[in-house]
Amino acid sequence: MNAIVEQHLRSATISVLVENESGVLARVIGLFSGRGYNIDSLTVAPVEDDRRKSRITIVTSGTDLVIEQIKAQLDRLVPVYRVSDLSREGPHLARELALIKVIGAGDKRLEALRLADAFRARVIDATTESFVFELTGATDKLDAFLDLMRPLGLAEVSRTGVAAIARGTRTI
């Protein structure tokens, strides 16, 4: 009899330090799409004063084996300096920013403001018919806020994707 090994999917936040040059992001994305891996969130920005290195933060999901394959394949790409699975290497901070437009009137408008206050969302634009809220936090917090705004007139959302960093003295 063959033993069936159940493999659990997990979310991984992978940080990749790369040379800031043309085509690097396309190669990273190509690695994912070419192998059928999904990217749940992707952010990239220069991280040094001379802008020679960029940090790519990718949130993906898969089994432990798939995540290890992704890390190994990313590490082989040129010009990648370092690949780090923040979700496995110790405590880390992960935050996302969202701009959320809610259109409504009357009690729905008041409820949207009350909930925004409870979530510590800032009103960054207001008209007599709409609000634009700015909310920063963990992805789950943003998702919960959006779920509450849907019946109140959620009209549009723009999200940055996850930015993450290790806690303490650990660096990439």
Coordinates of N, CA, C and O in Angstrom, one line a residue:
M1 N 0.8 -1.2 0.0 CA 0.0 0.0 0.0 C 0.9 1.3 0.0 O 1.9 1.3 0.7
N2 N 0.5 2.2 -0.8 CA 1.2 3.5 -0.8 C 0.7 4.4 0.2 O -0.5 4.6 0.4
A3 N 1.6 5.0 0.9 CA 1.2 6.0 1.9 C 1.0 7.3 1.2 O 1.7 7.8 0.4
I4 N -0.2 7.9 1.5 CA -0.5 9.2 0.9 C -0.1 10.3 1.8 O -0.5 10.4 3.0
V5 N 0.8 11.2 1.3 CA 1.3 12.3 2.1 C 0.5 13.5 1.8 O 0.4 13.9 0.6
E6 N -0.2 14.1 2.8 CA -1.0 15.3 2.5 C 0.0 16.5 2.6 O 0.7 16.7 3.5
Q7 N -0.1 17.3 1.5 CA 0.7 18.5 1.5 C -0.1 19.7 1.7 O -1.2 19.9 1.0
H8 N 0.2 20.5 2.6 CA -0.5 21.7 2.9 C 0.0 22.9 2.2 O 1.2 23.1 2.1
L9 N -0.9 23.8 1.7 CA -0.5 25.0 1.1 C -0.3 26.0 2.1 O -0.9 26.0 3.2
R10 N 0.7 26.9 1.9 CA 1.0 28.0 2.8 C 1.3 29.2 2.0 O 1.7 29.2 0.9
S11 N 1.1 30.3 2.7 CA 1.4 31.6 2.1 C 2.9 31.9 2.4 O 3.4 31.6 3.5
A12 N 3.6 32.5 1.4 CA 5.0 32.8 1.7 C 5.2 34.3 1.2 O 4.8 34.7 0.2
T13 N 6.0 35.0 2.1 CA 6.4 36.4 1.7 C 7.9 36.3 1.4 O 8.7 36.1 2.3
I14 N 8.2 36.4 0.2 CA 9.6 36.3 -0.3 C 10.2 37.6 -0.7 O 9.5 38.4 -1.4
S15 N 11.3 38.0 -0.1 CA 12.0 39.2 -0.4 C 13.2 38.9 -1.3 O 14.0 38.0 -1.0
V16 N 13.4 39.6 -2.4 CA 14.5 39.4 -3.3 C 15.2 40.7 -3.5 O 14.6 41.7 -3.9
L17 N 16.5 40.7 -3.3 CA 17.4 41.8 -3.5 C 18.0 41.6 -4.9 O 18.7 40.6 -5.1
V18 N 17.8 42.6 -5.8 CA 18.3 42.5 -7.2 C 19.0 43.7 -7.6 O 18.9 44.8 -7.0
E19 N 19.8 43.6 -8.7 CA 20.4 44.7 -9.4 C 19.2 45.5 -10.0 O 18.3 44.9 -10.6
N20 N 19.2 46.8 -9.9 CA 18.2 47.7 -10.4 C 18.5 47.9 -11.9 O 19.1 48.9 -12.2
E21 N 18.1 47.0 -12.8 CA 18.4 47.2 -14.2 C 17.2 46.7 -15.0 O 16.4 46.0 -14.5
S22 N 17.2 47.2 -16.2 CA 16.1 46.8 -17.1 C 15.9 45.3 -17.3 O 16.9 44.6 -17.5
G23 N 14.7 44.9 -17.3 CA 14.4 43.5 -17.5 C 14.4 42.5 -16.3 O 14.0 41.4 -16.5
V24 N 14.9 43.0 -15.2 CA 15.0 42.1 -14.0 C 13.6 41.7 -13.6 O 13.3 40.5 -13.3
L25 N 12.7 42.6 -13.4 CA 11.3 42.3 -13.0 C 10.6 41.4 -14.0 O 9.9 40.4 -13.6
A26 N 10.8 41.6 -15.3 CA 10.2 40.7 -16.3 C 10.8 39.3 -16.1 O 10.0 38.3 -16.3
R27 N 12.0 39.1 -15.8 CA 12.6 37.7 -15.6 C 12.0 37.1 -14.4 O 11.6 35.9 -14.4
V28 N 11.8 37.9 -13.3 CA 11.2 37.3 -12.1 C 9.7 36.9 -12.4 O 9.3 35.8 -12.0
I29 N 9.0 37.8 -13.0 CA 7.6 37.4 -13.3 C 7.5 36.3 -14.3 O 6.7 35.4 -14.1
G30 N 8.4 36.2 -15.3 CA 8.5 35.1 -16.2 C 8.7 33.8 -15.5 O 8.2 32.7 -15.9
L31 N 9.5 33.8 -14.5 CA 9.8 32.6 -13.7 C 8.5 32.0 -13.1 O 8.2 30.8 -13.2
F32 N 7.7 32.9 -12.6 CA 6.4 32.5 -12.0 C 5.4 32.0 -13.0 O 4.8 31.0 -12.9
S33 N 5.2 32.8 -14.1 CA 4.2 32.5 -15.1 C 4.6 31.2 -15.9 O 3.8 30.4 -16.2
G34 N 5.9 31.1 -16.2 CA 6.4 29.9 -16.9 C 6.2 28.6 -16.2 O 6.1 27.6 -16.9
R35 N 6.1 28.7 -14.9 CA 6.0 27.4 -14.1 C 4.6 27.3 -13.5 O 4.3 26.4 -12.7
G36 N 3.7 28.2 -13.8 CA 2.3 28.1 -13.3 C 2.2 28.5 -11.9 O 1.2 28.2 -11.2
Y37 N 3.1 29.3 -11.3 CA 3.0 29.8 -9.9 C 2.2 31.0 -9.9 O 2.3 31.8 -10.9
N38 N 1.4 31.3 -8.9 CA 0.6 32.5 -8.8 C 1.3 33.5 -7.9 O 2.0 33.2 -6.9
I39 N 1.2 34.8 -8.3 CA 1.7 35.9 -7.5 C 0.5 36.6 -6.9 O -0.4 37.1 -7.6
D40 N 0.3 36.5 -5.5 CA -0.8 37.2 -4.8 C -0.5 38.7 -4.7 O -1.5 39.5 -4.6
S41 N 0.7 39.1 -4.5 CA 1.1 40.5 -4.3 C 2.5 40.6 -4.8 O 3.4 39.7 -4.6
L42 N 2.8 41.8 -5.4 CA 4.2 42.1 -5.9 C 4.4 43.6 -5.7 O 3.6 44.4 -6.1
T43 N 5.5 43.9 -5.1 CA 6.0 45.3 -5.0 C 7.5 45.3 -5.3 O 8.2 44.4 -5.1
V44 N 7.9 46.4 -5.8 CA 9.3 46.6 -6.2 C 9.7 48.1 -6.1 O 8.9 48.9 -6.5
A45 N 10.9 48.4 -5.5 CA 11.3 49.7 -5.4 C 12.8 49.7 -5.2 O 13.4 48.8 -4.5
P46 N 13.6 50.8 -5.6 CA 15.0 50.9 -5.3 C 15.1 51.1 -3.8 O 14.3 51.7 -3.1
V47 N 16.2 50.5 -3.2 CA 16.4 50.5 -1.8 C 17.7 51.1 -1.3 O 18.0 51.1 -0.1
E48 N 18.5 51.6 -2.2 CA 19.8 52.3 -1.9 C 19.8 53.7 -2.4 O 19.2 54.0 -3.4
D49 N 20.7 54.5 -1.8 CA 20.8 55.9 -2.2 C 21.2 56.0 -3.7 O 20.7 56.9 -4.4
D50 N 22.1 55.2 -4.1 CA 22.5 55.2 -5.5 C 21.6 54.5 -6.5 O 21.9 54.5 -7.7
R51 N 20.5 53.9 -6.0 CA 19.5 53.3 -6.8 C 20.0 52.1 -7.6 O 19.4 51.8 -8.6
R52 N 21.1 51.5 -7.1 CA 21.7 50.4 -7.9 C 21.0 49.0 -7.5 O 21.2 48.1 -8.3
K53 N 20.4 48.9 -6.4 CA 19.7 47.7 -6.0 C 18.2 48.0 -5.7 O 17.9 49.1 -5.2
S54 N 17.4 47.0 -6.0 CA 16.0 47.1 -5.7 C 15.5 45.9 -4.9 O 16.2 44.8 -5.0
R55 N 14.5 46.1 -4.2 CA 13.9 45.0 -3.4 C 12.6 44.7 -4.0 O 11.7 45.5 -4.2
I56 N 12.4 43.4 -4.3 CA 11.1 42.9 -4.8 C 10.5 42.0 -3.7 O 11.2 41.2 -3.1
T57 N 9.3 42.3 -3.3 CA 8.6 41.6 -2.3 C 7.4 40.9 -3.0 O 6.6 41.5 -3.6
I58 N 7.4 39.5 -2.9 CA 6.4 38.7 -3.6 C 5.7 37.9 -2.5 O 6.3 37.3 -1.6
V59 N 4.3 37.9 -2.6 CA 3.5 37.0 -1.7 C 3.0 36.0 -2.7 O 2.4 36.3 -3.7
T60 N 3.2 34.7 -2.4 CA 2.7 33.6 -3.2 C 2.3 32.5 -2.3 O 2.4 32.6 -1.0
S61 N 1.8 31.4 -2.8 CA 1.4 30.3 -2.0 C 1.7 29.0 -2.7 O 1.8 29.0 -3.9
G62 N 1.9 28.0 -1.9 CA 2.2 26.7 -2.4 C 2.6 25.7 -1.3 O 2.6 26.1 -0.1
T63 N 2.9 24.5 -1.6 CA 3.4 23.6 -0.6 C 4.9 24.0 -0.2 O 5.5 24.8 -0.9
D64 N 5.4 23.4 0.8 CA 6.8 23.7 1.2 C 7.7 23.4 0.1 O 8.7 24.2 -0.2
L65 N 7.5 22.4 -0.7 CA 8.4 22.0 -1.8 C 8.3 23.0 -2.9 O 9.3 23.4 -3.4
V66 N 7.1 23.5 -3.2 CA 6.9 24.5 -4.3 C 7.6 25.8 -3.9 O 8.3 26.4 -4.6
I67 N 7.5 26.2 -2.6 CA 8.1 27.5 -2.1 C 9.6 27.3 -2.2 O 10.3 28.3 -2.6
E68 N 10.1 26.2 -1.8 CA 11.6 26.0 -1.9 C 12.1 26.0 -3.4 O 13.1 26.5 -3.7
Q69 N 11.3 25.4 -4.3 CA 11.6 25.5 -5.7 C 11.6 26.9 -6.2 O 12.5 27.3 -6.9
I70 N 10.6 27.7 -5.8 CA 10.6 29.1 -6.2 C 11.8 29.8 -5.7 O 12.5 30.6 -6.5
K71 N 12.2 29.7 -4.4 CA 13.3 30.3 -3.9 C 14.6 29.9 -4.6 O 15.4 30.8 -5.0
A72 N 14.8 28.6 -4.9 CA 16.0 28.2 -5.6 C 16.0 28.7 -7.0 O 17.1 29.2 -7.5
Q73 N 14.9 28.8 -7.7 CA 14.9 29.3 -9.1 C 15.2 30.8 -9.1 O 15.9 31.3 -9.9
L74 N 14.6 31.5 -8.1 CA 14.9 33.0 -8.0 C 16.4 33.2 -7.7 O 17.0 34.1 -8.3
D75 N 16.9 32.4 -6.8 CA 18.4 32.6 -6.5 C 19.3 32.3 -7.7 O 20.4 32.9 -7.7
R76 N 18.9 31.6 -8.6 CA 19.7 31.3 -9.8 C 19.6 32.4 -10.9 O 20.4 32.4 -11.8
L77 N 18.6 33.3 -10.7 CA 18.4 34.3 -11.7 C 19.6 35.3 -11.6 O 20.0 35.6 -10.5
V78 N 20.0 35.9 -12.7 CA 21.0 37.0 -12.6 C 20.2 38.2 -13.0 O 19.5 38.3 -13.9
P79 N 20.4 39.3 -12.2 CA 21.3 39.6 -11.1 C 20.6 39.6 -9.8 O 20.4 40.7 -9.2
V80 N 20.3 38.5 -9.2 CA 19.8 38.4 -7.9 C 20.9 38.2 -6.8 O 21.8 37.4 -7.0
Y81 N 20.9 39.1 -5.8 CA 21.9 39.1 -4.8 C 21.4 38.1 -3.6 O 22.3 37.4 -3.1
R82 N 20.1 38.2 -3.3 CA 19.7 37.4 -2.1 C 18.2 37.1 -2.2 O 17.5 38.0 -2.6
V83 N 17.8 35.9 -1.8 CA 16.4 35.6 -1.7 C 16.1 35.2 -0.2 O 16.9 34.4 0.3
S84 N 15.1 35.7 0.3 CA 14.7 35.4 1.7 C 13.2 35.1 1.9 O 12.4 35.9 1.4
D85 N 12.9 34.0 2.5 CA 11.5 33.7 2.8 C 11.2 34.3 4.2 O 11.4 33.6 5.2
L86 N 10.7 35.5 4.2 CA 10.5 36.2 5.5 C 9.5 35.4 6.4 O 9.6 35.4 7.6
S87 N 8.6 34.7 5.8 CA 7.6 34.0 6.6 C 8.1 32.8 7.2 O 7.5 32.2 8.2
R88 N 9.3 32.3 6.9 CA 9.9 31.1 7.5 C 11.2 31.5 8.3 O 11.6 30.7 9.1
E89 N 11.8 32.6 8.1 CA 13.1 32.9 8.7 C 13.0 33.7 10.0 O 14.0 34.1 10.5
G90 N 11.8 33.8 10.5 CA 11.6 34.5 11.8 C 10.6 35.6 11.7 O 9.9 35.8 10.7
P91 N 10.4 36.3 12.8 CA 9.4 37.3 12.8 C 9.6 38.4 11.8 O 10.8 38.8 11.5
H92 N 8.6 38.9 11.1 CA 8.7 39.9 10.2 C 7.4 40.8 10.2 O 6.4 40.4 10.8
L93 N 7.5 42.0 9.6 CA 6.4 42.9 9.5 C 6.0 43.0 8.1 O 6.8 43.0 7.2
A94 N 4.7 43.0 7.9 CA 4.1 43.1 6.5 C 3.0 44.1 6.5 O 2.1 43.9 7.3
R95 N 3.0 45.0 5.7 CA 2.0 46.0 5.6 C 1.6 46.3 4.2 O 2.4 46.2 3.2
E96 N 0.4 46.8 4.0 CA -0.1 47.2 2.7 C -0.9 48.5 2.8 O -1.4 48.8 3.9
L97 N -0.9 49.3 1.8 CA -1.7 50.5 1.8 C -2.8 50.4 0.8 O -2.6 49.9 -0.3
A98 N -4.0 51.0 1.1 CA -5.1 51.0 0.2 C -5.7 52.4 0.2 O -5.8 53.0 1.2
L99 N -6.1 52.8 -1.0 CA -7.0 54.0 -1.2 C -8.4 53.4 -1.5 O -8.5 52.6 -2.5
I100 N -9.4 53.8 -0.8 CA -10.7 53.2 -0.9 C -11.7 54.3 -1.1 O -11.9 55.2 -0.2
K101 N -12.4 54.2 -2.2 CA -13.5 55.2 -2.5 C -14.9 54.6 -2.2 O -15.2 53.5 -2.6
V102 N -15.6 55.4 -1.3 CA -17.0 55.0 -0.9 C -17.9 56.1 -1.3 O -17.7 57.2 -1.0
I103 N -19.0 55.7 -2.1 CA -20.0 56.7 -2.5 C -21.3 56.3 -1.8 O -21.7 55.2 -1.8
G104 N -21.8 57.3 -1.1 CA -23.0 57.1 -0.4 C -23.6 58.3 0.3 O -23.0 59.4 0.3
A105 N -24.8 58.2 0.9 CA -25.4 59.3 1.5 C -26.1 58.8 2.8 O -26.3 57.6 3.0
G106 N -26.5 59.8 3.6 CA -27.3 59.5 4.8 C -26.6 58.6 5.8 O -25.5 58.7 6.1
D107 N -27.4 57.6 6.3 CA -26.9 56.7 7.3 C -25.7 55.8 6.8 O -24.8 55.5 7.6
K108 N -25.7 55.5 5.6 CA -24.6 54.7 5.0 C -23.3 55.5 5.1 O -22.2 55.0 5.4
R109 N -23.4 56.8 4.8 CA -22.2 57.7 4.9 C -21.7 57.8 6.3 O -20.5 57.7 6.5
L110 N -22.6 57.9 7.2 CA -22.2 58.0 8.7 C -21.6 56.7 9.1 O -20.6 56.7 9.9
E111 N -22.1 55.6 8.7 CA -21.6 54.3 9.1 C -20.2 54.1 8.5 O -19.3 53.5 9.2
A112 N -20.0 54.5 7.3 CA -18.7 54.4 6.6 C -17.7 55.2 7.4 O -16.5 54.7 7.7
L113 N -18.0 56.4 7.9 CA -17.1 57.2 8.7 C -16.8 56.6 10.0 O -15.7 56.6 10.5
R114 N -17.8 56.0 10.7 CA -17.7 55.4 12.0 C -16.7 54.2 11.8 O -15.8 54.0 12.7
L115 N -16.9 53.3 10.8 CA -16.1 52.2 10.6 C -14.6 52.6 10.3 O -13.7 52.0 10.7
A116 N -14.5 53.6 9.5 CA -13.2 54.1 9.1 C -12.4 54.6 10.4 O -11.2 54.3 10.5
D117 N -13.1 55.2 11.3 CA -12.5 55.6 12.5 C -12.1 54.4 13.4 O -11.0 54.4 13.9
A118 N -12.9 53.4 13.4 CA -12.6 52.2 14.2 C -11.3 51.4 13.6 O -10.6 50.8 14.3
F119 N -11.2 51.5 12.2 CA -10.0 50.9 11.6 C -8.8 51.8 11.4 O -7.8 51.4 10.9
R120 N -9.0 53.0 11.9 CA -7.9 54.1 11.8 C -7.6 54.4 10.4 O -6.4 54.7 10.1
A121 N -8.6 54.4 9.6 CA -8.5 54.9 8.2 C -8.6 56.4 8.2 O -9.3 57.0 8.9
R122 N -7.8 57.0 7.4 CA -7.8 58.5 7.3 C -8.7 58.9 6.1 O -8.6 58.3 5.0
V123 N -9.5 59.9 6.2 CA -10.2 60.5 5.1 C -9.2 61.5 4.4 O -8.7 62.4 5.0
I124 N -8.9 61.2 3.1 CA -7.9 62.0 2.4 C -8.6 62.8 1.3 O -8.0 63.7 0.7
D125 N -9.9 62.5 1.1 CA -10.7 63.3 0.1 C -12.2 63.1 0.5 O -12.6 62.0 0.8
A126 N -12.9 64.2 0.4 CA -14.3 64.1 0.7 C -15.1 65.1 -0.1 O -14.6 66.2 -0.4
T127 N -16.2 64.6 -0.6 CA -17.2 65.5 -1.3 C -18.5 65.2 -0.6 O -18.6 64.4 0.3
T128 N -19.6 65.9 -1.0 CA -20.9 65.7 -0.4 C -21.4 64.3 -0.7 O -22.4 63.8 -0.1
E129 N -20.8 63.6 -1.7 CA -21.3 62.3 -2.1 C -20.3 61.1 -1.9 O -20.7 60.0 -2.1
S130 N -19.1 61.5 -1.6 CA -18.1 60.4 -1.5 C -17.0 60.7 -0.5 O -16.8 61.9 -0.1
F131 N -16.3 59.6 -0.2 CA -15.0 59.7 0.6 C -14.0 58.9 -0.1 O -14.3 57.9 -0.7
V132 N -12.7 59.3 0.1 CA -11.6 58.4 -0.2 C -10.8 58.2 1.1 O -10.4 59.2 1.8
F133 N -10.7 57.0 1.5 CA -10.0 56.6 2.8 C -8.7 56.1 2.4 O -8.5 55.4 1.4
E134 N -7.7 56.4 3.3 CA -6.4 55.8 3.2 C -6.2 54.8 4.4 O -6.4 55.3 5.5
L135 N -5.9 53.6 4.1 CA -5.8 52.6 5.2 C -4.5 51.8 5.0 O -4.2 51.3 3.9
T136 N -3.8 51.7 6.1 CA -2.5 50.9 6.1 C -2.6 49.8 7.1 O -3.1 50.1 8.2
G137 N -2.1 48.7 6.8 CA -2.1 47.6 7.8 C -1.8 46.2 7.1 O -1.5 46.2 5.9
A138 N -2.1 45.2 7.9 CA -1.9 43.8 7.4 C -3.0 43.6 6.3 O -4.1 44.2 6.4
T139 N -2.8 42.7 5.4 CA -3.7 42.4 4.3 C -5.1 42.0 4.9 O -6.1 42.4 4.4
D140 N -5.1 41.2 6.0 CA -6.4 40.8 6.6 C -7.2 42.0 7.1 O -8.4 42.0 6.9
K141 N -6.5 43.0 7.6 CA -7.2 44.2 8.1 C -7.8 44.9 6.9 O -9.0 45.3 7.0
L142 N -7.1 45.1 5.8 CA -7.6 45.8 4.7 C -8.8 45.0 4.1 O -9.8 45.6 3.7
D143 N -8.7 43.7 4.0 CA -9.8 42.8 3.5 C -11.0 43.0 4.3 O -12.1 43.1 3.8
A144 N -10.9 43.0 5.7 CA -12.0 43.1 6.6 C -12.7 44.5 6.4 O -13.9 44.6 6.3
F145 N -11.9 45.5 6.2 CA -12.5 46.9 6.0 C -13.2 46.9 4.7 O -14.4 47.4 4.6
L146 N -12.7 46.4 3.6 CA -13.3 46.3 2.3 C -14.7 45.6 2.4 O -15.7 46.0 1.8
D147 N -14.7 44.4 3.1 CA -15.9 43.7 3.3 C -17.0 44.5 3.9 O -18.2 44.4 3.5
L148 N -16.6 45.3 4.9 CA -17.6 46.2 5.6 C -18.1 47.3 4.8 O -19.2 47.8 4.9
M149 N -17.2 47.8 3.9 CA -17.5 49.0 3.0 C -18.4 48.6 1.8 O -19.2 49.4 1.3
R150 N -18.4 47.3 1.4 CA -19.2 46.9 0.2 C -20.7 47.3 0.3 O -21.2 47.9 -0.6
P151 N -21.4 47.0 1.4 CA -22.8 47.4 1.5 C -23.0 48.9 1.7 O -24.1 49.3 1.6
L152 N -21.9 49.6 2.0 CA -22.1 51.0 2.3 C -21.7 51.9 1.1 O -21.7 53.1 1.2
G153 N -21.4 51.3 -0.1 CA -21.1 52.0 -1.3 C -19.7 52.0 -1.8 O -19.3 52.9 -2.5
L154 N -19.0 50.9 -1.5 CA -17.6 50.7 -2.0 C -17.7 50.9 -3.5 O -18.4 50.2 -4.2
A155 N -16.9 51.8 -4.1 CA -16.9 52.1 -5.5 C -15.6 51.7 -6.2 O -15.6 51.3 -7.3
E156 N -14.5 51.9 -5.5 CA -13.2 51.7 -6.1 C -12.1 51.5 -5.1 O -12.1 52.1 -4.0
V157 N -11.1 50.7 -5.4 CA -10.0 50.4 -4.5 C -8.7 50.4 -5.3 O -8.6 49.8 -6.4
S158 N -7.6 50.9 -4.7 CA -6.3 50.9 -5.3 C -5.4 50.4 -4.1 O -5.4 51.0 -3.1
R159 N -4.7 49.3 -4.3 CA -3.8 48.7 -3.3 C -2.4 48.7 -3.8 O -2.1 48.4 -4.9
T160 N -1.5 48.9 -2.8 CA 0.0 48.9 -3.2 C 0.6 47.5 -3.3 O 1.6 47.4 -4.0
G161 N 0.0 46.5 -2.6 CA 0.7 45.2 -2.5 C 1.5 45.3 -1.2 O 1.6 46.3 -0.5
V162 N 2.0 44.1 -0.8 CA 2.6 44.0 0.5 C 4.1 44.5 0.5 O 4.8 44.1 -0.4
A163 N 4.4 45.3 1.5 CA 5.8 45.6 1.8 C 6.2 44.9 3.1 O 5.4 44.9 4.0
A164 N 7.3 44.2 3.1 CA 7.7 43.4 4.3 C 9.1 43.6 4.6 O 10.0 43.8 3.7
I165 N 9.4 43.4 5.9 CA 10.8 43.5 6.4 C 11.0 42.6 7.6 O 10.0 42.5 8.4
A166 N 12.1 42.1 7.8 CA 12.4 41.2 9.0 C 12.4 42.1 10.3 O 12.9 43.3 10.2
R167 N 12.0 41.6 11.4 CA 12.1 42.3 12.7 C 13.5 42.1 13.2 O 14.2 41.2 12.9
G168 N 13.8 43.0 14.1 CA 15.1 42.9 14.8 C 16.3 43.2 13.9 O 16.2 44.1 13.0
T169 N 17.4 42.6 14.2 CA 18.7 42.9 13.4 C 18.8 42.2 12.1 O 19.8 42.5 11.4
R170 N 18.0 41.2 11.8 CA 18.1 40.5 10.6 C 17.9 41.4 9.4 O 17.0 42.2 9.4
T171 N 18.7 41.3 8.3 CA 18.5 42.0 7.1 C 18.6 41.1 5.9 O 19.0 40.0 6.0
I172 N 18.2 41.6 4.8 CA 18.3 40.9 3.6 C 19.7 41.1 3.0 O 20.3 40.3 2.3

